[in-house]
Short mmCIF file of C-alpha atoms in Angstrom, two decimals:
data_model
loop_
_atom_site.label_atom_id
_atom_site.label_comp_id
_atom_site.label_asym_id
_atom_site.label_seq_id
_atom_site.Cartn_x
_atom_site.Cartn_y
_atom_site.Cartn_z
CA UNK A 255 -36.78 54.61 -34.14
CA UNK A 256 -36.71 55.34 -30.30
CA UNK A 257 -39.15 52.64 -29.84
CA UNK A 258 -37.80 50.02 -32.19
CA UNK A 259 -33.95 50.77 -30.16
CA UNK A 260 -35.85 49.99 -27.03
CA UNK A 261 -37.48 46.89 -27.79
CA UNK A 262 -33.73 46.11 -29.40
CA UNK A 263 -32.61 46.58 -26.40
CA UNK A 264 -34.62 44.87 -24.11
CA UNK A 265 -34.73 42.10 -26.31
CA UNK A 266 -30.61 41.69 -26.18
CA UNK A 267 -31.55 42.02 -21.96
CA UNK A 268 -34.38 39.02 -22.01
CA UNK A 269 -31.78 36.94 -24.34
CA UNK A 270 -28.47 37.45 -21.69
CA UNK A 271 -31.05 36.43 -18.90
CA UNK A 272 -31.90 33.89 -20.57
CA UNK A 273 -28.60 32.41 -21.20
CA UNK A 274 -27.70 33.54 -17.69
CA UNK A 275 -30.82 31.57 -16.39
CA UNK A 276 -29.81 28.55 -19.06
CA UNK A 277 -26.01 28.74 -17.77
CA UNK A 278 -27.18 28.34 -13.94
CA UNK A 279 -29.71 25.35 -14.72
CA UNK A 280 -26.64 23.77 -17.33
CA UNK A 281 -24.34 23.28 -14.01
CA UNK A 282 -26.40 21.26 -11.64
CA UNK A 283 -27.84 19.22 -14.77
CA UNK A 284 -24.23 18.98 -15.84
CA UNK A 285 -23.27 17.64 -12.74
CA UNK A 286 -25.68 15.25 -12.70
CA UNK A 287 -24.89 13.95 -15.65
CA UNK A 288 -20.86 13.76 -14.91
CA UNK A 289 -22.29 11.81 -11.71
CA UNK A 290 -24.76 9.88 -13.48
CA UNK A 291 -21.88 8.93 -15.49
CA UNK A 292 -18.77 8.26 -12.99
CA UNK A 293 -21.35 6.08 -11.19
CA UNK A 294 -21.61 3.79 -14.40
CA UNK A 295 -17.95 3.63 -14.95
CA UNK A 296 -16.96 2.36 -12.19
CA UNK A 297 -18.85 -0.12 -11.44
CA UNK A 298 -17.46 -3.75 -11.34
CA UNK A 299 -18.87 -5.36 -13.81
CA UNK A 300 -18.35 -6.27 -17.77
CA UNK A 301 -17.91 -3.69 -19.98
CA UNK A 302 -17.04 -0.40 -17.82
CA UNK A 303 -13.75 1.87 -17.73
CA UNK A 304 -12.94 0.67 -14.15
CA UNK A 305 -13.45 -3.37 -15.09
CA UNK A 306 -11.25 -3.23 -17.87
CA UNK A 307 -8.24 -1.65 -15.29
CA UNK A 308 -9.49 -3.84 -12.62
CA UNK A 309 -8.95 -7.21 -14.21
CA UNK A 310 -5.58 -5.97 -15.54
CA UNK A 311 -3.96 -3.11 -14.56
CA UNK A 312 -2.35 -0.87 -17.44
CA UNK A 313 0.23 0.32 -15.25
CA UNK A 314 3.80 -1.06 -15.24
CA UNK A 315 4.38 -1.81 -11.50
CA UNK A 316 8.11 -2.40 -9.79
CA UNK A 317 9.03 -3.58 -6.46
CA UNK A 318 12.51 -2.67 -5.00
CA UNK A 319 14.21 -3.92 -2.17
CA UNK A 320 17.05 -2.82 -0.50
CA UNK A 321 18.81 -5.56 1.67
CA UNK A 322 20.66 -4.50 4.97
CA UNK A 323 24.09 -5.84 4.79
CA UNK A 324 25.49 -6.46 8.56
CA UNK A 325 29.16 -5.45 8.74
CA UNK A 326 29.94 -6.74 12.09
CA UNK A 327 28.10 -10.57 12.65
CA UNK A 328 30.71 -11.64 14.74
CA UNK A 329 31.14 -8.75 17.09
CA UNK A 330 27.29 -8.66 17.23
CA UNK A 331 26.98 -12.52 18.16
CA UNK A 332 29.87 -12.92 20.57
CA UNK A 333 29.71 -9.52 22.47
CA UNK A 334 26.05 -8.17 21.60
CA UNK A 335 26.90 -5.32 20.07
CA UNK A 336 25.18 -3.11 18.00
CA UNK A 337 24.31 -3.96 14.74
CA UNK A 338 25.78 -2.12 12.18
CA UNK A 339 23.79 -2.20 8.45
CA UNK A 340 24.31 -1.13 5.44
CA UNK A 341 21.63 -1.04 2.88
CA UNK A 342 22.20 -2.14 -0.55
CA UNK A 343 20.31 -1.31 -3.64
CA UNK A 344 17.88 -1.35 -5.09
CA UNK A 345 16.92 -4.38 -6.80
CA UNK A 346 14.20 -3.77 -8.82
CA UNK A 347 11.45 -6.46 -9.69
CA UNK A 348 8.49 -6.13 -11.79
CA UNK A 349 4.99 -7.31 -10.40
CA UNK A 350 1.25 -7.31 -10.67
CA UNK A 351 1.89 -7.81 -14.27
CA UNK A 352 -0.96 -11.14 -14.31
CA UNK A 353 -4.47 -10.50 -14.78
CA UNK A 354 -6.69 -11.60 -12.13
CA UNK A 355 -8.39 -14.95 -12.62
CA UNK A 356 -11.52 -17.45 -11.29
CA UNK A 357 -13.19 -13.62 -11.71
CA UNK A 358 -17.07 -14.42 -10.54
CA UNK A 359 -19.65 -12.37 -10.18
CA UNK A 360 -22.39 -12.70 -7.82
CA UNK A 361 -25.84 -11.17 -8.69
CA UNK A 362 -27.50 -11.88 -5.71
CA UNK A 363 -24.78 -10.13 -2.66
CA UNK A 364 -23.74 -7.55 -5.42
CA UNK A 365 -19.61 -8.98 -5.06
CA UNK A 366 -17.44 -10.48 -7.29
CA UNK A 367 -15.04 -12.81 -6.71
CA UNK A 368 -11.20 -13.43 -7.76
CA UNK A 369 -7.99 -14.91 -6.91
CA UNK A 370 -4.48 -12.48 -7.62
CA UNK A 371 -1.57 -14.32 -9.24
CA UNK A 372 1.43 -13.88 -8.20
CA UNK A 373 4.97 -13.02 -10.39
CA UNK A 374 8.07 -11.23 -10.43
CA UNK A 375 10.38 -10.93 -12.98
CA UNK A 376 13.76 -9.28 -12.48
CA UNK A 377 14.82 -5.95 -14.28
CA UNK A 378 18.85 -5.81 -14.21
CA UNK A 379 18.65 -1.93 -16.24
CA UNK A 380 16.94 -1.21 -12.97
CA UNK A 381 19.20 -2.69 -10.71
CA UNK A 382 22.34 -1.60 -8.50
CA UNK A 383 23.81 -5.23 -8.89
CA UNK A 384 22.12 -9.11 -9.94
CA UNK A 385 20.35 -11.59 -8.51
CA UNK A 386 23.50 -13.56 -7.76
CA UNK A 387 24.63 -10.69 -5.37
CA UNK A 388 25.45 -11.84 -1.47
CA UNK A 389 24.31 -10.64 1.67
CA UNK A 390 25.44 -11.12 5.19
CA UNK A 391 21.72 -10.96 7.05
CA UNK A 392 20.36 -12.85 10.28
CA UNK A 393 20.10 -16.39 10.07
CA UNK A 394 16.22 -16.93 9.93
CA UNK A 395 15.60 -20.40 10.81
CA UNK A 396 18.23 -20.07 13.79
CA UNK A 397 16.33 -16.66 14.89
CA UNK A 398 13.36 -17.92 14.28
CA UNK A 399 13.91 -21.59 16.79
CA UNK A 400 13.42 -20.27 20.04
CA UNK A 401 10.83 -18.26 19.41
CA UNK A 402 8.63 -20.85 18.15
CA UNK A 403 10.04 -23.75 19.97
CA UNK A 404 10.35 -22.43 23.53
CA UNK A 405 10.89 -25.70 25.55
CA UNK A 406 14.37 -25.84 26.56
CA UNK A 407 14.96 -30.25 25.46
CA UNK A 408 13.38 -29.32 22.11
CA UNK A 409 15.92 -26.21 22.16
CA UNK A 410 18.74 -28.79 22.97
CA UNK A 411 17.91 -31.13 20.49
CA UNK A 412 18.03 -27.81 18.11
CA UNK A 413 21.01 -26.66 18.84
CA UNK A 414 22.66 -30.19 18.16
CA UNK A 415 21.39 -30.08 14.91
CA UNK A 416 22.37 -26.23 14.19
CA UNK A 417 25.94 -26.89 15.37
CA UNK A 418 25.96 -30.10 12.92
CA UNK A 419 24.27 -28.04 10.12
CA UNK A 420 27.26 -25.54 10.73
CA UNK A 421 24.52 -22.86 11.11
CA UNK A 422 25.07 -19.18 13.13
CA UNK A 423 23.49 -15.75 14.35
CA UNK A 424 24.16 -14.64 10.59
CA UNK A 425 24.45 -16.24 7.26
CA UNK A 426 25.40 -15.22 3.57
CA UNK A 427 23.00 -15.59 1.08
CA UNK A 428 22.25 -14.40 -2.48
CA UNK A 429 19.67 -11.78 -3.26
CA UNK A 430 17.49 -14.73 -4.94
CA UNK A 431 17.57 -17.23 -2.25
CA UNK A 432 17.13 -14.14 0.58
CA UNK A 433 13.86 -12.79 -1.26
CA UNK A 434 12.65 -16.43 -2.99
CA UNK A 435 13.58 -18.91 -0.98
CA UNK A 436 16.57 -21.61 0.15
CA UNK A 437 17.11 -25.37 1.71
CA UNK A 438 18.07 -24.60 5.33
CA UNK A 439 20.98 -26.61 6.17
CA UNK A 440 19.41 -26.83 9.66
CA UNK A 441 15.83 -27.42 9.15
CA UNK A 442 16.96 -29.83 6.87
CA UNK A 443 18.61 -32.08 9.03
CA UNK A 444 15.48 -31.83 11.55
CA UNK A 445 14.08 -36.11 11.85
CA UNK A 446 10.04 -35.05 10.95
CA UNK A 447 8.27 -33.39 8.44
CA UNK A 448 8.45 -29.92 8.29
CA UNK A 449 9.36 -27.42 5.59
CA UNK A 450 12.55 -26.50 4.93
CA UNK A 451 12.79 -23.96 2.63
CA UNK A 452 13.17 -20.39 3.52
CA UNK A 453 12.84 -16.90 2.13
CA UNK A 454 11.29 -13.73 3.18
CA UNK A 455 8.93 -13.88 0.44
CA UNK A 456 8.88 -17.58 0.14
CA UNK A 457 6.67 -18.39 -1.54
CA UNK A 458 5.95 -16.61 -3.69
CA UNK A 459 6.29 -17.01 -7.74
CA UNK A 460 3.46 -19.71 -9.31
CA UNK A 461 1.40 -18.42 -6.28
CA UNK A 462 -2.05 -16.70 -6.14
CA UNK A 463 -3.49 -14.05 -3.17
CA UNK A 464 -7.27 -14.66 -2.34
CA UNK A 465 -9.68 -15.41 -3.01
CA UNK A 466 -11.32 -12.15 -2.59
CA UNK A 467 -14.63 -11.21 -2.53
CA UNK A 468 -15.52 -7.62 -3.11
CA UNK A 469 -18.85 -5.27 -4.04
CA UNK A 470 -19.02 -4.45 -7.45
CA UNK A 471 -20.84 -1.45 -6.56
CA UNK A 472 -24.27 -1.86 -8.68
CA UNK A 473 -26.29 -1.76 -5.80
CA UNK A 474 -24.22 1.09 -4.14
CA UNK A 475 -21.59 2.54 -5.60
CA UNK A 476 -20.09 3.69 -2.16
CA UNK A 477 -19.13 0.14 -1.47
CA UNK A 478 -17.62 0.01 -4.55
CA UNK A 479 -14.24 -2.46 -4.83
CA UNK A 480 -14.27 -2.24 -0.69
CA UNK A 481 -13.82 -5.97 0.19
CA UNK A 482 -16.79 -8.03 1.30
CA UNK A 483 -13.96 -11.47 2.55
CA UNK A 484 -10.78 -12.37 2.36
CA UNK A 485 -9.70 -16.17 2.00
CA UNK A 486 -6.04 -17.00 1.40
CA UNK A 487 -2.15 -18.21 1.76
CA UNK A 488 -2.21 -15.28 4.55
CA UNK A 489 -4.60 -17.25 7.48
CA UNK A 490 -6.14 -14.04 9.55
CA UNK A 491 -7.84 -16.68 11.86
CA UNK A 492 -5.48 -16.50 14.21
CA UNK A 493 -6.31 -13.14 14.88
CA UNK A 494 -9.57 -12.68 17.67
CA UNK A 495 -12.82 -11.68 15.56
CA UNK A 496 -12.70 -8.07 16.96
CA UNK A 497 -9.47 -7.00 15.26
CA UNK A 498 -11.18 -6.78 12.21
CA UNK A 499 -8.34 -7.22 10.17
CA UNK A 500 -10.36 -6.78 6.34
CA UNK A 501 -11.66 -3.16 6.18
CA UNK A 502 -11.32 -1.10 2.72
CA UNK A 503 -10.28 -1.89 -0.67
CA UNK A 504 -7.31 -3.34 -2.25
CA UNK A 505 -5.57 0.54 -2.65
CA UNK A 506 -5.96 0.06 -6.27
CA UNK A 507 -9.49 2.07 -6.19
CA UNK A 508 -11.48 3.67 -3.66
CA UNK A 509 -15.87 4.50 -4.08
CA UNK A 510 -16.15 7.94 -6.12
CA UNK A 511 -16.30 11.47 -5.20
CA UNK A 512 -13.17 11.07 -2.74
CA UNK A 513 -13.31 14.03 -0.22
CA UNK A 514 -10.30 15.72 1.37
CA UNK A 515 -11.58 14.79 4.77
CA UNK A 516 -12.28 11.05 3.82
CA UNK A 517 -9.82 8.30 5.47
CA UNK A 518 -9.08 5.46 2.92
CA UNK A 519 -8.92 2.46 4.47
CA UNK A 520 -7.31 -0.88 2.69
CA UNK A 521 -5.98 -4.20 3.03
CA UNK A 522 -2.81 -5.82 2.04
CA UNK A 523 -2.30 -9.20 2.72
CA UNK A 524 1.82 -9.02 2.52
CA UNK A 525 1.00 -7.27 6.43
CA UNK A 526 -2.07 -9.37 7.36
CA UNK A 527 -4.10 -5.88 8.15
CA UNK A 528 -6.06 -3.19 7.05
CA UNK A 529 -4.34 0.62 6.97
CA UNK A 530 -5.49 3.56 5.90
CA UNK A 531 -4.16 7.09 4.60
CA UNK A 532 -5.25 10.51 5.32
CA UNK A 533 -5.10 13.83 3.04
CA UNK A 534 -1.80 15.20 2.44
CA UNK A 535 -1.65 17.78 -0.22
CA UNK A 536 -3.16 18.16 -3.97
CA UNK A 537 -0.91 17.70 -6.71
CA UNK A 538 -0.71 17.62 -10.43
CA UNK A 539 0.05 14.24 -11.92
CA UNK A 540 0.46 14.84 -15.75
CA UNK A 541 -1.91 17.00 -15.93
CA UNK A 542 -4.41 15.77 -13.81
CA UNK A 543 -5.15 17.23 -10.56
CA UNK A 544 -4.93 14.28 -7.57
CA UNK A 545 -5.26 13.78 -3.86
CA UNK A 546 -2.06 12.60 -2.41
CA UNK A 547 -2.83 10.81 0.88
CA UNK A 548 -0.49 9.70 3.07
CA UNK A 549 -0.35 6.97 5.48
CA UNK A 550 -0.05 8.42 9.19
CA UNK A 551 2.83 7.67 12.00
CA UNK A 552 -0.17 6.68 13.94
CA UNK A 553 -0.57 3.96 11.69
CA UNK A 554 1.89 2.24 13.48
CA UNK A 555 1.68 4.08 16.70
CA UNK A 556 1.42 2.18 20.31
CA UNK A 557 -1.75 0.96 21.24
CA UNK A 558 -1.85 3.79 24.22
CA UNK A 559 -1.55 6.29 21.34
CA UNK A 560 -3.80 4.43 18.74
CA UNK A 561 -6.10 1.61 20.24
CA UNK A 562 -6.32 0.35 16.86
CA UNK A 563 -3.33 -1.46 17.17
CA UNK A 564 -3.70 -3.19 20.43
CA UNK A 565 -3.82 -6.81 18.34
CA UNK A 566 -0.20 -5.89 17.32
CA UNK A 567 1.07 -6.27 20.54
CA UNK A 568 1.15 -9.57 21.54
CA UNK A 569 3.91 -9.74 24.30
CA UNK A 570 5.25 -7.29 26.93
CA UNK A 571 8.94 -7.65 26.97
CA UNK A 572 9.43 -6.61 23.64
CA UNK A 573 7.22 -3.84 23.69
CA UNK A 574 8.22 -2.61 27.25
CA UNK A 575 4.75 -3.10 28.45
CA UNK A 576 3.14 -2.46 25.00
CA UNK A 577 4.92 1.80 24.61
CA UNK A 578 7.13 0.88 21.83
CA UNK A 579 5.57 2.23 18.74
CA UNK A 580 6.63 2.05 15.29
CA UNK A 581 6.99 -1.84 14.25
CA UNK A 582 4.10 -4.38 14.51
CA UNK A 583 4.35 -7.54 15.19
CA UNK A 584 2.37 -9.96 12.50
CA UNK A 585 4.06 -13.20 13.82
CA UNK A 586 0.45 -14.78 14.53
CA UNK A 587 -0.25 -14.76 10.68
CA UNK A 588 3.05 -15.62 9.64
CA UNK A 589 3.00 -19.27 10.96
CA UNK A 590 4.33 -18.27 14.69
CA UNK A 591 7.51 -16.70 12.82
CA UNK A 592 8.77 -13.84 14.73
CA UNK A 593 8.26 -11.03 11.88
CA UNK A 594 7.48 -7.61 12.59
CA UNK A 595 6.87 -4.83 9.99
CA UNK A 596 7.79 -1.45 10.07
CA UNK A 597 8.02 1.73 7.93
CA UNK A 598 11.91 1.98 6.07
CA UNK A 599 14.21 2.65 8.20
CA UNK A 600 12.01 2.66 11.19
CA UNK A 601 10.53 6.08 10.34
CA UNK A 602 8.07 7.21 13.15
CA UNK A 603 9.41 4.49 15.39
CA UNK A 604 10.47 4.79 19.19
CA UNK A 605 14.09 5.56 20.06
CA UNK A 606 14.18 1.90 21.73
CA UNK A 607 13.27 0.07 18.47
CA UNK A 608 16.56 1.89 16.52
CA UNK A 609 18.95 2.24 19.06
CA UNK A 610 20.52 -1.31 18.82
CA UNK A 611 20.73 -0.79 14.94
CA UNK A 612 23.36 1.58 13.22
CA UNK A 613 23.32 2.81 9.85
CA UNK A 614 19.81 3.85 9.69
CA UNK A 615 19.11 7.04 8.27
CA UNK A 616 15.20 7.35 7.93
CA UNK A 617 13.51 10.54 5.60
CA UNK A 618 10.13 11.03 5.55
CA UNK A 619 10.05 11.85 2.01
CA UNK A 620 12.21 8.62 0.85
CA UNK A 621 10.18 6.06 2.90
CA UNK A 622 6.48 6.97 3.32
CA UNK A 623 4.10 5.67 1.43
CA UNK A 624 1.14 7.67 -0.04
CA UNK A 625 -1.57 7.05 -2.77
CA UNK A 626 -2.49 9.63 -5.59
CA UNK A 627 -6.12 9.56 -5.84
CA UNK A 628 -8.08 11.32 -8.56
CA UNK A 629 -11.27 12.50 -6.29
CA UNK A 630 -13.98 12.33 -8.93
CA UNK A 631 -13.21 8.39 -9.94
CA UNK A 632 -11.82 7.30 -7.12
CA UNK A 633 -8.64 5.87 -9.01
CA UNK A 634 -5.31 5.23 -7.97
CA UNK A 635 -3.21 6.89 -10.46
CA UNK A 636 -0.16 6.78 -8.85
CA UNK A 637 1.17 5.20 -5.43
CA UNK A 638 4.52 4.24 -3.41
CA UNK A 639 3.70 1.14 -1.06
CA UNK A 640 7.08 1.00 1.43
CA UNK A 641 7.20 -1.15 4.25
CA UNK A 642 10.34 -2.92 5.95
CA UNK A 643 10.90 -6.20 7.17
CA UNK A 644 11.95 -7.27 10.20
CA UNK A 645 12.78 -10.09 12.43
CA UNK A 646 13.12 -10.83 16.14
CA UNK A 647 15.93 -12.37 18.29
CA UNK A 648 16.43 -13.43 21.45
CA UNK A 649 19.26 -14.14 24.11
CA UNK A 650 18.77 -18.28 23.83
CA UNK A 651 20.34 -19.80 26.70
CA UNK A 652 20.16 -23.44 24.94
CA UNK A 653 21.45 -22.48 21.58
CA UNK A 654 25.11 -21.56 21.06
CA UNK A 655 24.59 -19.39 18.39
CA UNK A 656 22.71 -16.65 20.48
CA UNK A 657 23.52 -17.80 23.96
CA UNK A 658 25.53 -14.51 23.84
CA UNK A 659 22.93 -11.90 23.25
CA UNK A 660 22.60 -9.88 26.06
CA UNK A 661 19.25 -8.25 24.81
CA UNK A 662 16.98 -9.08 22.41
CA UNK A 663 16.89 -6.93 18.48
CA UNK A 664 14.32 -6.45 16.27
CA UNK A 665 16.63 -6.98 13.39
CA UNK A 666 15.85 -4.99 9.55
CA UNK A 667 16.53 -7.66 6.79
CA UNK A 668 15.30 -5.72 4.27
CA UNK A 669 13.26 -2.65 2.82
CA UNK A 670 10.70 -2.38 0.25
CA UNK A 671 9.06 0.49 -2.37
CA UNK A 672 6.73 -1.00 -4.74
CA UNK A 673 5.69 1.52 -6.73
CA UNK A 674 3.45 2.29 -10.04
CA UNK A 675 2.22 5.23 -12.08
CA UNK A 676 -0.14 5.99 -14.51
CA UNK A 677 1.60 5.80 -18.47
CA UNK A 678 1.71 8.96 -20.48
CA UNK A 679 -0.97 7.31 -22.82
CA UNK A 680 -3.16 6.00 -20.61
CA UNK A 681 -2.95 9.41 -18.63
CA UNK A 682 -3.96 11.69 -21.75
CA UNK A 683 -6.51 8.87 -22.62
CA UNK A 684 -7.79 9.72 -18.86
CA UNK A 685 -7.80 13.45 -19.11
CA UNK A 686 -10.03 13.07 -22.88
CA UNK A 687 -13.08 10.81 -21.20
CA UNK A 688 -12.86 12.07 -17.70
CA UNK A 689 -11.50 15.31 -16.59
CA UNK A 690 -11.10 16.70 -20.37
CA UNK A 691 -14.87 16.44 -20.76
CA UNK A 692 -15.60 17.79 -17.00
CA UNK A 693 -12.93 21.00 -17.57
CA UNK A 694 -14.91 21.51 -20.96
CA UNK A 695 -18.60 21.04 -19.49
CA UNK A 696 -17.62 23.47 -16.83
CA UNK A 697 -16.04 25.78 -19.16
CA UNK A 698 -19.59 25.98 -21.17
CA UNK A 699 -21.69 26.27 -18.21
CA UNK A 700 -19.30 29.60 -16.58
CA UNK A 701 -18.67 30.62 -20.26
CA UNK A 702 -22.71 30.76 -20.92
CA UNK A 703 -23.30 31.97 -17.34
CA UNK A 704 -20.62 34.51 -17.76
CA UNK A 705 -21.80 36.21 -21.34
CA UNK A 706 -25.62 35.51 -20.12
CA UNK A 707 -25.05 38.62 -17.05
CA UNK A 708 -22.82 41.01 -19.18
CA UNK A 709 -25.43 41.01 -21.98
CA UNK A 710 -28.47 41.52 -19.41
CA UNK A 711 -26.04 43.93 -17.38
CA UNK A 712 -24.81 45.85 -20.88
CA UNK A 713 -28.25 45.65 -22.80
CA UNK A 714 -29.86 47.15 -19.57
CA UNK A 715 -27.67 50.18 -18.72
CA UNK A 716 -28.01 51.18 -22.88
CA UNK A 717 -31.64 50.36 -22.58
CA UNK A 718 -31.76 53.07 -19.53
CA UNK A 719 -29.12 55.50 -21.30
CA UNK A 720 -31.35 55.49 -24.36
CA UNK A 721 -34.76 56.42 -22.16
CA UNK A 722 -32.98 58.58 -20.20
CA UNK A 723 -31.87 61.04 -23.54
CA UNK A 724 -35.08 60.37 -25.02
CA UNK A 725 -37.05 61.58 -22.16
CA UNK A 726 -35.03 64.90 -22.08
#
């Protein structure tokens, strides 16, 4: 009996080795297959998870803007006072809602190519007012003259024409015609060709971004949706060769197996640049753990405290000498127009930028834009993209309307939060084929691993108990 116990007992020690042993080779094999896996899925290409949510994404996505009202245009343009906003909203839009189209792959570089249609449709139920709503807001053709026309006859001839058109410093327009676009009475009465409608987002609808060209990752799945070129309505040429404008993806994905200490880069064409975002914090986004990064104040930090930015400043006045931080100026890919983009409110900027402004109240958790990342795909699960418009005016000795400016304002027009997030559906759909199946394959492998050493650990000390009493 003694002996028969012991070899039970030995036995029940071999098998919880065994299983040990079996738990410890299960993990990096598991691994390897979740790897071996992820690596298929997101590749670019017909057929795979990420494809299917490239082409179309399945999550709703809104824009809102919030307009800054000016409540004092005629103090500001006859005694240069301080402008006093208030912003309005929001007004919510929906957009990205179009599938991407002219998709073409390219066996031979690995890319594939596409063009990004362009839509908004307005959601009332989601909005403070309607589209018929006015604004008082600079005058951007008037603003816009001297800056791009800087000979003082053509500025004469201008001003004729903006006194006839009836034209100021500020204007009242509608939501629609601020955001898609109107006839300027004073470009229109201007005797040669040029275009005369205006709009901050003009234009815009019936419109596609690209074409872009990115890797679809089937050579190497590190370069994975980063894009390859960038050809479109936004014309980067202007910029010298060494800005390097294009450098990331699109935000909408990043290459797999996203590390807290990674920066991810990516380009949006609405600022004519490349950003990026650094690690803020992990969260839980319906049950699925994520990476929030955040984008940096250095983003738009001066270039003495980030060189990166050194093709933002294009002029020394302005900038006092190229120290002002916080706003960028993107006029060079916005057809000479004097637009500069900062974060809402002008979070992070210098005291100089703000000080002519009043009614600005920026919050860093209100107007900073970050991008939930699940780490193991490399998807964008949820994000808040918010960025503020803004434009430039100058004292204008040959035009009426601004002859009066004592100082020149980098004036807000309007603020922006475009935001989306990963459905209910699609996220419990997510959690079954990705991080359902990893939780559960790493449950096996600790659970085997786990019952493997108590039943060595158990087996053995009875196995010694038992030799021990038989030996007295």
């Amino acid at each position: 009996m003694g002996c028969d116990r012991n070899c039970g007992l030995i036995a029940g020690a071999v098998i919880g080795a065994v299983l040990a042993v079996f738990g410890g080779i299960l993990m990096p094999v598991g691994d390897m297959l979740i790897e071996k896996t992820i690596k298929r899925e997101v590749v670019l290409e017909e057929g795979t998870t990420a494809f299917k949510n490239w082409v179309k994404t399945g999550t709703t996505v809104y824009r809102q803007f919030w307009i800054f009202d000016v409540q004092n245009p005629d103090d500001v343009a006859k005694n240069s006072s301080k402008i006093k906003v208030k912003q309005r909203g929001p007004y919510t839009y929906r957009v990205r809602y179009l599938a991407k189209e002219n998709i073409t792959q390219d066996p031979e570089d690995h890319t594939v190519s596409f063009v990004q249609p362009n839509g908004a449709i307005f959601e009332p139920s989601l909005s403070v007012g309607t589209e018929d709503d006015n604004f008082t807001v600079l005058n951007l053709a008037v603003a816009a003259a001297p800056h791009i026309y800087q000979n003082s006859f053509v500025q004469s001839v201008l001003n004729s024409l903006i006194k006839k058109s009836k034209s100021s410093m500020f204007q009242t327009r509608s939501l629609k015609e601020l955001l898609w676009g109107y006839q300027d009475p004073f470009l229109s009465l201007v005797p040669y060709p040029i275009k005369t409608t205006v709009g901050v987002f003009y234009p815009y609808n019936n419109t596609v971004d690209g074409v872009y060209k990115v890797f679809n990752g089937k050579d190497n799945i590190s370069k994975v949706a980063i894009i390859e070129s960038y050809k479109g309505k936004r014309n980067l040429s202007y910029w010298p060769s060494y800005c390097d404008m294009i450098n990331g993806t699109d935000a909408a994905s990043f290459p797999p197996f996203v590390e807290k200490s990674r920066t991810l880069r990516f380009f949006s064409s609405d600022i004519c640049r490349s950003i990026y975002a650094v690690f803020g914090s992990e969260i839980d986004l319906k049950g699925i753990p994520v990476y929030r990064f955040v984008l940096p104040a250095n983003a738009f930090a001066s270039p003495f405290q980030n060189p990166d930015n050194h093709c933002f400043c294009t002029e020394k006045v302005i900038s006092n000498n190229c120290t002002s931080y916080g706003v960028l100026d993107i006029g060079k890919c916005k057809e000479g127009k004097p637009v500069y983009i900062s974060l809402p409110h002008f979070l992070h900027a210098s005291p100089d930028v703000s000080e002519p402004i009043e009614g600005l109240h920026p919050n860093e958790d209100e107007h900073r834009t970050y991008l939930d990342v699940e780490p193991i795909t490399g998807f964008t699960l949820q994000f808040a993209k918010r960025l503020q418009v803004n434009i430039l005016v100058k004292p204008a000795r040959k035009i009426e309307a601004l002859k009066n400016l004592k100082r020149p304002y980098i004036v807000p027009i309007l603020w922006l939060n475009e935001t989306g997030t990963i459905g209910d559906e699609k996220a419990e759909m997510f959690k079954a084929q990705v991080t359902g199946k990893i939780k559960l394959l790493g449950m096996v492998e600790m659970a085997l691993l786990g019952i493997g050493v108590v039943m060595f650990v158990a087996f053995m000390i009875s196995y010694c108990a038992c030799k021990s009493k038989n030996g007295k």
